[in-house]
CSV table of C-alpha atoms and ligand atoms in Angstrom, one decimal:
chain,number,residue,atom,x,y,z
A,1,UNK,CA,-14.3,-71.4,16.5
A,2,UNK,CA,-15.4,-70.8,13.2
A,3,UNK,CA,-18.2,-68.3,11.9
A,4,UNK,CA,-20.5,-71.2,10.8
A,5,UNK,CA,-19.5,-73.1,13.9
A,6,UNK,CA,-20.3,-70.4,16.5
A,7,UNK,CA,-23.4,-69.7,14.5
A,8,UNK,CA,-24.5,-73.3,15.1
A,9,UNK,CA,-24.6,-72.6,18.7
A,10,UNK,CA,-26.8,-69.6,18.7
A,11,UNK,CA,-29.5,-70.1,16.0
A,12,UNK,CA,-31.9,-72.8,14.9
A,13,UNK,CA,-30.3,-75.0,12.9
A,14,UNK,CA,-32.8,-74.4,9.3
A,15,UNK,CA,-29.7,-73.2,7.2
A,16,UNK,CA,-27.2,-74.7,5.8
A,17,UNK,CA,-24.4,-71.8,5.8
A,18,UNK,CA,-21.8,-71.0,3.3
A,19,UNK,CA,-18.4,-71.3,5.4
A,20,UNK,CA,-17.3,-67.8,4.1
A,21,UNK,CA,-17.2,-64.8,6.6
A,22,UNK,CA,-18.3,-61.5,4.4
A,23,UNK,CA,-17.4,-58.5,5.8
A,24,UNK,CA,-19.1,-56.6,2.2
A,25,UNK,CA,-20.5,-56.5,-1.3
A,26,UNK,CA,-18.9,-54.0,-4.3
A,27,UNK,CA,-21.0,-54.4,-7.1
A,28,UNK,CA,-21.0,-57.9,-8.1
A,29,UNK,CA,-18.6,-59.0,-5.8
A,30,UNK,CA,-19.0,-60.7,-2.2
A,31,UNK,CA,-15.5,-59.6,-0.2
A,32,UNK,CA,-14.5,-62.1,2.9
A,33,UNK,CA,-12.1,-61.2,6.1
A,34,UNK,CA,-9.3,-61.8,4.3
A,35,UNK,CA,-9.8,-59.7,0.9
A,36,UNK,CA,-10.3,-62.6,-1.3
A,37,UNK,CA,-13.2,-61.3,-4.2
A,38,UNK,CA,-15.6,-63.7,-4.5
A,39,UNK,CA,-17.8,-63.3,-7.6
A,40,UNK,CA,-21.9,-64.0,-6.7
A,41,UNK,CA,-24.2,-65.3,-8.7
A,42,UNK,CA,-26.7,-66.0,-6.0
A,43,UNK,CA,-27.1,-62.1,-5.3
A,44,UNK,CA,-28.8,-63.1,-1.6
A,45,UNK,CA,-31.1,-65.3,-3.3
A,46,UNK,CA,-32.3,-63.1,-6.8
A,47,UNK,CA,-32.7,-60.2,-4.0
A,48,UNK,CA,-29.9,-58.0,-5.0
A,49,UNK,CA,-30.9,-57.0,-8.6
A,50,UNK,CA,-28.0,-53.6,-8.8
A,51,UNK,CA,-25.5,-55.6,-6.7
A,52,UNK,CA,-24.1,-54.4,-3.5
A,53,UNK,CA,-23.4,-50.5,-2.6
A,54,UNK,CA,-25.2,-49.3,-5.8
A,55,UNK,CA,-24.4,-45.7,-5.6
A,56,UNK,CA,-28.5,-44.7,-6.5
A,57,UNK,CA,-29.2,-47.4,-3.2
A,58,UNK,CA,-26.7,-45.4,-1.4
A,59,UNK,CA,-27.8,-42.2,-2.4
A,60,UNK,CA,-32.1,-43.3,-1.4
A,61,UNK,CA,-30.8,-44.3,2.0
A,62,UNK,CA,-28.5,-41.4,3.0
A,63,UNK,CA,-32.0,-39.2,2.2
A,64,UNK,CA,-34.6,-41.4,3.6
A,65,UNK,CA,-32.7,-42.2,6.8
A,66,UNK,CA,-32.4,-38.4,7.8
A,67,UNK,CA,-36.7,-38.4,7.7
A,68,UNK,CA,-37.5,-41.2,9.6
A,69,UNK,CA,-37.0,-44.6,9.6
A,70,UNK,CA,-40.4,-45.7,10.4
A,71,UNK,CA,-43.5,-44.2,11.1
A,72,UNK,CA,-46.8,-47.2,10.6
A,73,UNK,CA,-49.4,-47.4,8.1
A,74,UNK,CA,-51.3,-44.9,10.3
A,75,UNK,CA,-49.3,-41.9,8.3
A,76,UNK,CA,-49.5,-42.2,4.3
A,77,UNK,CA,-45.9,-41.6,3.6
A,78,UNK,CA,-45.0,-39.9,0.2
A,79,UNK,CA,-42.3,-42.3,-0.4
A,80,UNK,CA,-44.3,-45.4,-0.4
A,81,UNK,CA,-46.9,-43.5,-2.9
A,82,UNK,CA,-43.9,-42.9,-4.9
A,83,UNK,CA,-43.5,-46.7,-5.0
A,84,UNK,CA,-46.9,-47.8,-5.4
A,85,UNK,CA,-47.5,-44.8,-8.2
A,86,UNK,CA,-44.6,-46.4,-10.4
A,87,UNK,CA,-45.5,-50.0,-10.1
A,88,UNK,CA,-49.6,-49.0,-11.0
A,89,UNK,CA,-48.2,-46.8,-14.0
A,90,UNK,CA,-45.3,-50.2,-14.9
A,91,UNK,CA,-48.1,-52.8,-15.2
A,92,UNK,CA,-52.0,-53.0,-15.4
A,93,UNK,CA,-52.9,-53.6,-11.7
A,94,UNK,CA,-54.7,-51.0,-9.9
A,95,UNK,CA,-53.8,-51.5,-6.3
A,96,UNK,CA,-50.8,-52.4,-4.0
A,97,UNK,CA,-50.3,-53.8,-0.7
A,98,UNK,CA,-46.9,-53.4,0.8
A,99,UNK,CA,-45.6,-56.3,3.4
A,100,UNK,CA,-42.1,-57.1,4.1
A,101,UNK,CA,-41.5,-60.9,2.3
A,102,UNK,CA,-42.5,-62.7,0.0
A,103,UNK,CA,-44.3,-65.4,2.5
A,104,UNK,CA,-46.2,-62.5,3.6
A,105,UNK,CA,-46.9,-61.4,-0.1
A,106,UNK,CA,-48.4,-64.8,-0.6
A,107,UNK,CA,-50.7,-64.6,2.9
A,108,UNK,CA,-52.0,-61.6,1.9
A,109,UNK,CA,-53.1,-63.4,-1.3
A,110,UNK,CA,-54.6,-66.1,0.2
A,111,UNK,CA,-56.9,-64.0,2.4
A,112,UNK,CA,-57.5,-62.3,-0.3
A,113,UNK,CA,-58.8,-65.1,-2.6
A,114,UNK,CA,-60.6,-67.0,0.5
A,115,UNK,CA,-63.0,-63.5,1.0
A,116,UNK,CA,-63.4,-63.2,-2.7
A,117,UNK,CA,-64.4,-67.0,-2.5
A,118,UNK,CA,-66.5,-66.7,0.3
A,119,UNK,CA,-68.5,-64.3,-1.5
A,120,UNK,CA,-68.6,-66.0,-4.4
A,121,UNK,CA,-69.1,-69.5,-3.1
A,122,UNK,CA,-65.9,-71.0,-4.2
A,123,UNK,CA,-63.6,-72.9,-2.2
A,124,UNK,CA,-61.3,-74.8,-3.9
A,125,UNK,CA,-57.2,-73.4,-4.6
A,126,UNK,CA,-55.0,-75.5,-7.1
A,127,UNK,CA,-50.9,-75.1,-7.0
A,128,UNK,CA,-48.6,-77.0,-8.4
A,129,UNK,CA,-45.9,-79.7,-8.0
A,130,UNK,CA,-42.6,-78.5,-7.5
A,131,UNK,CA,-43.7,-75.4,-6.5
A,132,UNK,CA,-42.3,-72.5,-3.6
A,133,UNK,CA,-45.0,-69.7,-2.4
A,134,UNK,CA,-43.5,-69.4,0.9
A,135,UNK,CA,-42.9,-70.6,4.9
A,136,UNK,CA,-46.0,-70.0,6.9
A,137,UNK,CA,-48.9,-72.2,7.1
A,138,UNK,CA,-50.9,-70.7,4.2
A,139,UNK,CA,-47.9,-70.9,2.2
A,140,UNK,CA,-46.7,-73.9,2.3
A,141,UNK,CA,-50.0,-75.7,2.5
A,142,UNK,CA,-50.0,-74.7,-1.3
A,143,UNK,CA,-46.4,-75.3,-1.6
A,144,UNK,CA,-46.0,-78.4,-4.2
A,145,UNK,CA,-43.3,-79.9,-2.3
A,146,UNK,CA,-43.6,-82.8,0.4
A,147,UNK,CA,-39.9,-81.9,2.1
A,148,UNK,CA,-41.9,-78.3,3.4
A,149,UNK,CA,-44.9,-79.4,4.2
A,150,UNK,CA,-45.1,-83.4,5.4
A,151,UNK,CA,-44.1,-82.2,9.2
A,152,UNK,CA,-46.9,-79.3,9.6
A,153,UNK,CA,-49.9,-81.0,8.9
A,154,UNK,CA,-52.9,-80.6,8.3
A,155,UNK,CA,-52.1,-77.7,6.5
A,156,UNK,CA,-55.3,-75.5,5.0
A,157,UNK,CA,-58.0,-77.1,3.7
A,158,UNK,CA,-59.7,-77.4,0.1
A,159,UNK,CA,-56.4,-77.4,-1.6
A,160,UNK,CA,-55.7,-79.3,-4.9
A,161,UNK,CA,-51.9,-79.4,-6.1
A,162,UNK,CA,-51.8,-80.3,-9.6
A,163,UNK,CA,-48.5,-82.1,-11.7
A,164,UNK,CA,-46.8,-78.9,-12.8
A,165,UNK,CA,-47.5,-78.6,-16.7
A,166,UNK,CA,-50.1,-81.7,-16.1
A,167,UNK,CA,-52.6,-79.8,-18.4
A,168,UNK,CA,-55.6,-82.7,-18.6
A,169,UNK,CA,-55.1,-83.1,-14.8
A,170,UNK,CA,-55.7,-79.0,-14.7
A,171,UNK,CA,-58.6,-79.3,-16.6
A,172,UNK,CA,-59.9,-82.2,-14.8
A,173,UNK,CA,-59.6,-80.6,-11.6
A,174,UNK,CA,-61.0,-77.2,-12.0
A,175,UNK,CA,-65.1,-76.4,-11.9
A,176,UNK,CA,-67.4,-73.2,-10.8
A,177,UNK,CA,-65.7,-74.3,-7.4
A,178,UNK,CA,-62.8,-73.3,-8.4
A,179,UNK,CA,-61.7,-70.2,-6.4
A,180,UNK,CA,-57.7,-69.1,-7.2
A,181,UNK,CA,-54.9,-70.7,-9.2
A,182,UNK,CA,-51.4,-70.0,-8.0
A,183,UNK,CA,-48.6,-70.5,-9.9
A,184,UNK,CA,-45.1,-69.5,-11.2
A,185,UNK,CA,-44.5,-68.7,-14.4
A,186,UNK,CA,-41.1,-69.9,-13.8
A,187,UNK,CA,-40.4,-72.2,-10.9
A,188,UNK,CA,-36.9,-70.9,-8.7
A,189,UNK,CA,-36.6,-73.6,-5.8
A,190,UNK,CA,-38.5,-76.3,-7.7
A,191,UNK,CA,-35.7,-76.0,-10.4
A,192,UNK,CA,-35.6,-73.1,-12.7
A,193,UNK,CA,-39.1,-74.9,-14.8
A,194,UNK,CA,-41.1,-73.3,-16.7
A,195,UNK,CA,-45.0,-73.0,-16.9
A,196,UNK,CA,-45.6,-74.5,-20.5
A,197,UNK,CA,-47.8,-72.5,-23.2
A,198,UNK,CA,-50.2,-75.1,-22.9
A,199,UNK,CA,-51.3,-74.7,-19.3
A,200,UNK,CA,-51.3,-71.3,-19.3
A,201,UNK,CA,-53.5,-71.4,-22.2
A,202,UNK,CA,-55.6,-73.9,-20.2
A,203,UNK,CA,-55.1,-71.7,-16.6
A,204,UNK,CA,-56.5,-69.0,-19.2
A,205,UNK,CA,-59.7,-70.8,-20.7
A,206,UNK,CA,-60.4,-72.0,-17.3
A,207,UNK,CA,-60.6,-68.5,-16.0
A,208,UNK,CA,-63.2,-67.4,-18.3
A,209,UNK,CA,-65.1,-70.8,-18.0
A,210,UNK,CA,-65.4,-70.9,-14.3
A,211,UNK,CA,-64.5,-67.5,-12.9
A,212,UNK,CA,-61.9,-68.0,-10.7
A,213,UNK,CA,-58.7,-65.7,-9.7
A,214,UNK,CA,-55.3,-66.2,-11.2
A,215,UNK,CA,-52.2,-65.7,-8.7
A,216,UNK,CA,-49.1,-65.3,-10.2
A,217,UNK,CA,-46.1,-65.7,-7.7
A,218,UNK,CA,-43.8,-63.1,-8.9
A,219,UNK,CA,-41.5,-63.3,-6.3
A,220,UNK,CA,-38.5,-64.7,-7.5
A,221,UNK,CA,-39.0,-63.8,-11.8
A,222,UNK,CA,-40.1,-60.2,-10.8
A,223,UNK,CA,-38.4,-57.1,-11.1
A,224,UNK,CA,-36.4,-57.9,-14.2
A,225,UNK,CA,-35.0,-61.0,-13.3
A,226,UNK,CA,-36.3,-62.8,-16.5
A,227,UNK,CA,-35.9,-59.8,-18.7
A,228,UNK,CA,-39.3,-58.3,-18.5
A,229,UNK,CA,-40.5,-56.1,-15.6
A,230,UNK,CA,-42.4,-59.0,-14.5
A,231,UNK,CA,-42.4,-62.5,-15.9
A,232,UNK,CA,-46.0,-62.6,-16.8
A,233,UNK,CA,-45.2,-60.2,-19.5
A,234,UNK,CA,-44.5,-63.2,-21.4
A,235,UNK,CA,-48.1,-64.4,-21.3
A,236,UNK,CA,-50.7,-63.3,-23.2
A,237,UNK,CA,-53.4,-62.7,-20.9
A,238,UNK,CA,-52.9,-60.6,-17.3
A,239,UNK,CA,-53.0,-62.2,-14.0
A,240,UNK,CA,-55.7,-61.1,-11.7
A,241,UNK,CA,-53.2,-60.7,-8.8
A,242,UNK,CA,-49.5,-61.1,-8.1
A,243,UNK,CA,-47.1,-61.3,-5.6
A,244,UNK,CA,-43.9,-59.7,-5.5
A,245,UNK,CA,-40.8,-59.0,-3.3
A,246,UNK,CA,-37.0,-59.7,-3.4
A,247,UNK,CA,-35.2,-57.8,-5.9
A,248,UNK,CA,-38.4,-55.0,-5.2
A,249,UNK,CA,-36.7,-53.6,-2.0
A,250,UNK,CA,-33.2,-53.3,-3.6
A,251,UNK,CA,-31.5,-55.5,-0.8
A,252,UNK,CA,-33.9,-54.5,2.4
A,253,UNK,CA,-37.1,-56.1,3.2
A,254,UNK,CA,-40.5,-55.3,1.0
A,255,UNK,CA,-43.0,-57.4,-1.0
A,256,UNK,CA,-46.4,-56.6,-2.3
A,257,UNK,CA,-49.2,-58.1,-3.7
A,258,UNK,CA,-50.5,-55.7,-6.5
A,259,UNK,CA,-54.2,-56.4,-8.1
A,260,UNK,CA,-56.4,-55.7,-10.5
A,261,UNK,CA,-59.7,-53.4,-10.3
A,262,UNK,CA,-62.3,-56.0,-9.7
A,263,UNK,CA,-60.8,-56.8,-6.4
A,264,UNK,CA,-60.0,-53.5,-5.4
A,265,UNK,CA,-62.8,-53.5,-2.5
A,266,UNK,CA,-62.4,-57.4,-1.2
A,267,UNK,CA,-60.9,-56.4,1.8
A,268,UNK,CA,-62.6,-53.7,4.2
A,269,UNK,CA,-60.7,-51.8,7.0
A,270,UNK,CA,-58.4,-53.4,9.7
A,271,UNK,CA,-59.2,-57.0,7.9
A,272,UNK,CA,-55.7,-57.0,6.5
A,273,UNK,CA,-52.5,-54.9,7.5
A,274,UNK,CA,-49.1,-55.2,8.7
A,275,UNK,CA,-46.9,-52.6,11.2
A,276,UNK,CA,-43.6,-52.8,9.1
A,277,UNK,CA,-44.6,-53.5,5.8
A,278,UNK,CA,-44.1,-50.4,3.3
A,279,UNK,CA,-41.3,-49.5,5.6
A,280,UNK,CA,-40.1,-46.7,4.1
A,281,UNK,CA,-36.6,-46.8,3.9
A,282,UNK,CA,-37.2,-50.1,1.8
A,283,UNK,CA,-39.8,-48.3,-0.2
A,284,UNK,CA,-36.7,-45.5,-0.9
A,285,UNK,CA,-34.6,-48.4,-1.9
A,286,UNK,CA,-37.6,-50.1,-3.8
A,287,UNK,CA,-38.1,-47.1,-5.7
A,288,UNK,CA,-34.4,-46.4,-6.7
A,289,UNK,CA,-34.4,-49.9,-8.1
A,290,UNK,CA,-37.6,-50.1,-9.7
A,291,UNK,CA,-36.6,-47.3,-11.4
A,292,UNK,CA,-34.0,-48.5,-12.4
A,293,UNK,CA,-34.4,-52.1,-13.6
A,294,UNK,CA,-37.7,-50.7,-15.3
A,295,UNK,CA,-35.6,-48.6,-18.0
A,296,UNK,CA,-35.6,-50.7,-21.4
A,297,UNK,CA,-32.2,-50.7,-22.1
A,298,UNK,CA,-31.5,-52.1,-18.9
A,299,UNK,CA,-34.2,-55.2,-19.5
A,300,UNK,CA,-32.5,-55.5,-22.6
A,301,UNK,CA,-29.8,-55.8,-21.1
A,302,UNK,CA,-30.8,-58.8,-18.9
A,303,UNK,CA,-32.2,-60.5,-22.2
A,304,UNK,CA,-29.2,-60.3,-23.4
A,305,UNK,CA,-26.2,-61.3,-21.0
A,306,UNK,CA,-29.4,-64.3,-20.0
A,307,UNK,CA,-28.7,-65.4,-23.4
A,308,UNK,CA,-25.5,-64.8,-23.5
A,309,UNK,CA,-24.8,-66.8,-20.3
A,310,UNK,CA,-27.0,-69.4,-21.1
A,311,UNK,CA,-25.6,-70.3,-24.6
A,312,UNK,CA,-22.6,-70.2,-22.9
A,313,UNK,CA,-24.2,-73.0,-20.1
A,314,UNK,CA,-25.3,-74.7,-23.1
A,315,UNK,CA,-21.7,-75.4,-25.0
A,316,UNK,CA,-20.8,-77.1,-21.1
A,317,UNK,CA,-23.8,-79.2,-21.7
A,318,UNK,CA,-22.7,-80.2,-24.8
A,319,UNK,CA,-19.2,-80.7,-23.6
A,320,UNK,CA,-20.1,-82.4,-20.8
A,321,UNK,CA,-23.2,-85.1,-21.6
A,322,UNK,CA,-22.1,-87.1,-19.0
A,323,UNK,CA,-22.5,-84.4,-16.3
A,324,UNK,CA,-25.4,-82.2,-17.3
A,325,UNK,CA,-28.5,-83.3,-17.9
A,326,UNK,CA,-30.4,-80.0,-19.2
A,327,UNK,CA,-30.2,-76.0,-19.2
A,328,UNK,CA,-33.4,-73.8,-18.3
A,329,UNK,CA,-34.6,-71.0,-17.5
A,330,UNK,CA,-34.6,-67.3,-19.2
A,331,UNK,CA,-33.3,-64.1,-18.3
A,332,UNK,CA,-30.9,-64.4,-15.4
A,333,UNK,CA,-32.8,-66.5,-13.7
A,334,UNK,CA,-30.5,-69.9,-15.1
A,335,UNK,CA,-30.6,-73.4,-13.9
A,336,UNK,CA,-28.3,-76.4,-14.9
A,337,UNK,CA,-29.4,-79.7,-14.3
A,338,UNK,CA,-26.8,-82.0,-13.2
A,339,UNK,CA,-25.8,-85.9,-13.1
A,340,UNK,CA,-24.1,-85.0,-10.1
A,341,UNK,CA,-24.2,-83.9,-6.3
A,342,UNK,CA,-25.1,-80.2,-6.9
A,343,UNK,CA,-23.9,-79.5,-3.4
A,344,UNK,CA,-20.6,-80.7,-4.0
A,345,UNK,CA,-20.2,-78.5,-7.0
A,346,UNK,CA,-21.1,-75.6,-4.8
A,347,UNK,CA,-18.3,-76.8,-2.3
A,348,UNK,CA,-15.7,-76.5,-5.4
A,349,UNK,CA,-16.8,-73.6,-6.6
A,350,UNK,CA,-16.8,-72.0,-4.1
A,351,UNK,CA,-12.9,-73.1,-3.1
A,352,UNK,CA,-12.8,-71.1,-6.8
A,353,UNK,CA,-14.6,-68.0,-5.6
A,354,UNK,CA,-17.3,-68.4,-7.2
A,355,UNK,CA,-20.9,-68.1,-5.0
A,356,UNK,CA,-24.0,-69.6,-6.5
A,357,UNK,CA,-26.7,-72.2,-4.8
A,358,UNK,CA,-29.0,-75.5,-6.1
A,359,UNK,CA,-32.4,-75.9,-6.6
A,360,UNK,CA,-34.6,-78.7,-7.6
A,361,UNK,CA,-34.0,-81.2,-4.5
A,362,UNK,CA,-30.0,-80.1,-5.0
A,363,UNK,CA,-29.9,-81.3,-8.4
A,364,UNK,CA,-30.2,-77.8,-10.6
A,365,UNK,CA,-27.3,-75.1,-10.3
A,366,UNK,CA,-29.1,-72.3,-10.4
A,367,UNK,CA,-27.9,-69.0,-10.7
A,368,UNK,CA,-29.5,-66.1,-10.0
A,369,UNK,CA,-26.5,-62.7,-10.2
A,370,UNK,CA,-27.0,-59.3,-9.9
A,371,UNK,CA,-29.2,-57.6,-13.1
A,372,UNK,CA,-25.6,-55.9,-13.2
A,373,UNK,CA,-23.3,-58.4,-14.0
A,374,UNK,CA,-21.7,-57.6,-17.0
A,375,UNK,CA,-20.5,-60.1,-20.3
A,376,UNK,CA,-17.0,-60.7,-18.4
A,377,UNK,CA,-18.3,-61.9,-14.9
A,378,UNK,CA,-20.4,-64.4,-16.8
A,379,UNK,CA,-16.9,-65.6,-18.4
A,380,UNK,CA,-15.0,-65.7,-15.4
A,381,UNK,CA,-17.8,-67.9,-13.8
A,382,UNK,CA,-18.0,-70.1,-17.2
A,383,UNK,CA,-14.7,-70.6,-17.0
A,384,UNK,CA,-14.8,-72.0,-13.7
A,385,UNK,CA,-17.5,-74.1,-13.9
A,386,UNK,CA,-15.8,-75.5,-16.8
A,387,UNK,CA,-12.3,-76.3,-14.9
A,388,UNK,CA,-14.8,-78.1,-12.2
A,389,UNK,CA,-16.8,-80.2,-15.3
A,390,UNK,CA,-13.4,-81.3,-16.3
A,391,UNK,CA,-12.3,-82.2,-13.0
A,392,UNK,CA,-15.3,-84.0,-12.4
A,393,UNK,CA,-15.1,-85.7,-15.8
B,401,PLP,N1,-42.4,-67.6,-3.7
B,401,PLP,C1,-41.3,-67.8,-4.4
B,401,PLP,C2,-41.5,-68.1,-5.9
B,401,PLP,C3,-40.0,-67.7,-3.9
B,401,PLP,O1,-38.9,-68.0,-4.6
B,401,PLP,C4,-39.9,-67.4,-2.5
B,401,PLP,C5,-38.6,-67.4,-1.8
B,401,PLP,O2,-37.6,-68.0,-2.3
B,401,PLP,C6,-41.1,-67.2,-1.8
B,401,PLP,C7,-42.3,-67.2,-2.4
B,401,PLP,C8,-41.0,-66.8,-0.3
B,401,PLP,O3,-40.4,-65.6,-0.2
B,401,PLP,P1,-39.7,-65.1,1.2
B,401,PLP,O4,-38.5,-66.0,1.4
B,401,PLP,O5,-39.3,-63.7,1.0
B,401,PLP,O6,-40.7,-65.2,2.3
């Protein structure tokens, strides 16, 4: 019986599996049973921002896992300080709360705005269309997409989602009522979109009109991914809060939601917490990354091979009208919209070797590597997607 076959048997049937059976990951590479080299551009979904067996992740396990493992959040443990030290010194939020995923990054968030707005008598949260905060109930009752949330309703209450870049329905929607705005600044599972200049200059005004918080989901552009440290970087104003988490734990499980002074003191003992998250083995891996994805030369370095990559996306486009529709997204955080089944690209690609997944409803390739690919990988994988274009032709 095969891997995915077997696995069918024993787990709930929510994924749909790759049929390739990984034994490990050398740098940007994904290696199978039988040796064949398979090059990833999906880096376990924009998780594994310095690849696999990064000698500095190597090196922060092999010293955290002779201290302990775990120990709870009773015990302040020097390693998550570490953590939570360099992301309050890399951006201008004043406190961190660690959890272990990004659906839990987003919880955490939502209590956190529902207290502020029950103390400031404000009820109403707006999210947008085509937007992904997450799997639990909080989450995806501001998650702007029906196929996650039609079959778990009624979902929370007093919850507005807006057409993404819809900036007069923005502004006709928000009032002193008004309690949080969620958003990302670049959309992953909706389909690598991004937020325009417009409504975040509207998201902006709004804010200092009627007080409410701004949530930036951070998740998937964070920690380089776009070619700033986070994503919001880009703006010109600061967020009041954001959530983080994939590439922060360098490959094992962390998130956080960092924010800004004013809501330093929202939440009072016991009324939020978590037993694993801040783990601190993932906080030694956290920290080896943050480290160093922060450095400048290495952001520059994603600027660059993200516009390298994408102007090389962009000559397909041209070469291929028929096929693809448009190319977005910044950084290495790439989509290609296609004319075609994006799921039976995947299929061919990855008969090819090559490992990336769709967005978008399965119409956007999107392609999300290792921050450590280098100018090559990107034209091996151009190369292939252009002998599957032609083939499809
Ligand atoms: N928010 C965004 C923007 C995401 O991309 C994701 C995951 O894809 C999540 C939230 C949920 O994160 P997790 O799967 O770690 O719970």
């Amino acid at each position: 019986m095969s891997l995915v076959a077997e696995a069918s048997h024993y787990f709930l049937n929510v994924y749909k599996r790759i049929p390739v059976n990984i034994i490990k990951g050398e740098g940007v590479w994904l290696i199978d049973e039988k040796g064949d080299r398979y090059l990833d551009l999906l880096a376990g979904i924009a998780v594994n921002a310095l690849g696999y067996s990064h000698p500095k992740i190597i090196a922060a396990i092999d010293k955290q896992k002779s201290r302990n493992l775990h120990l709870s959040n009773y015990f302040v443990q020097d390693i998550q300080l570490d953590l939570a030290r360099k992301l309050v010194e890399l951006t201008p939020f004043n406190k961190v709360f660690f959890a272990n995923s990004g659906t839990e990054a987003i919880e955490g968030c939502l209590k956190l705005v529902k207290k502020w707005g029950n103390t400031t008598n404000k009820n109403q949260i707006i999210s947008f269309s085509g937007s992904f905060h997450g799997r639990s109930l909080g989450s995806v009752s501001i998650t702007g997409q029906d196929k996650y949330n039609k079959n778990f309703k009624p979902l929370l209450p007093n919850i507005s989602i807006i057409p993404f870049n819809d900036v007069i329905s923005f502004r006709n929607s928000i009032s002193d009522d008004t309690c949080a705005v969620f958003f990302e600044g670049l959309s992953g599972e909706g389909g690598i979109r991004e937020i325009s200049a417009e409504l975040l200059h509207a998201i902006k005004s709004g804010r200092d009109k009627h007080n409410f918080l701004v949530i930036c989901d951070e998740i998937q552009t964070g920690v380089g991914r776009t070619g700033k440290f986070y994503n919001f970087e880009y703006f010109d104003f600061e967020p009041d809060v954001i959530a983080t988490a994939k590439g922060l734990g360098g490959g094992l499980p962390l998130a956080a939601f960092l924010v800004s002074e004013k809501l330093a003191d929202v939440f009072d003992i016991g009324e939020h917490g978590t037993t694993y998250g801040g783990n601190p083995l993932a906080c030694a891996t956290g920290l080896a990354t943050v480290e160093s994805v922060s450095e400048s030369a290495f952001l520059a370095g994603v600027i660059e091979k993200g516009n390298y990559f994408k102007s090389k996306l962009e000559e397909l486009a041209f070469k291929y009208q028929g096929l693809i529709k448009e190319v977005r997204g910044k950084g290495l955080m790439l989509g290609v919209e296609v004319h075609h089944s994006g799921p039976e690209i995947i299929d061919k690609a990855i008969d090819e070797k090559l490992i990336f997944n769709v967005a978008g409803g399965g119409s956007v390739l999107r392609f999300v590597p290792p921050l450590i690919i280098k100018k090559d990988h990107i034209d091996m994988s151009v190369e292939i997607l252009d002998r599957i274009f032609k083939e499809l032709n």
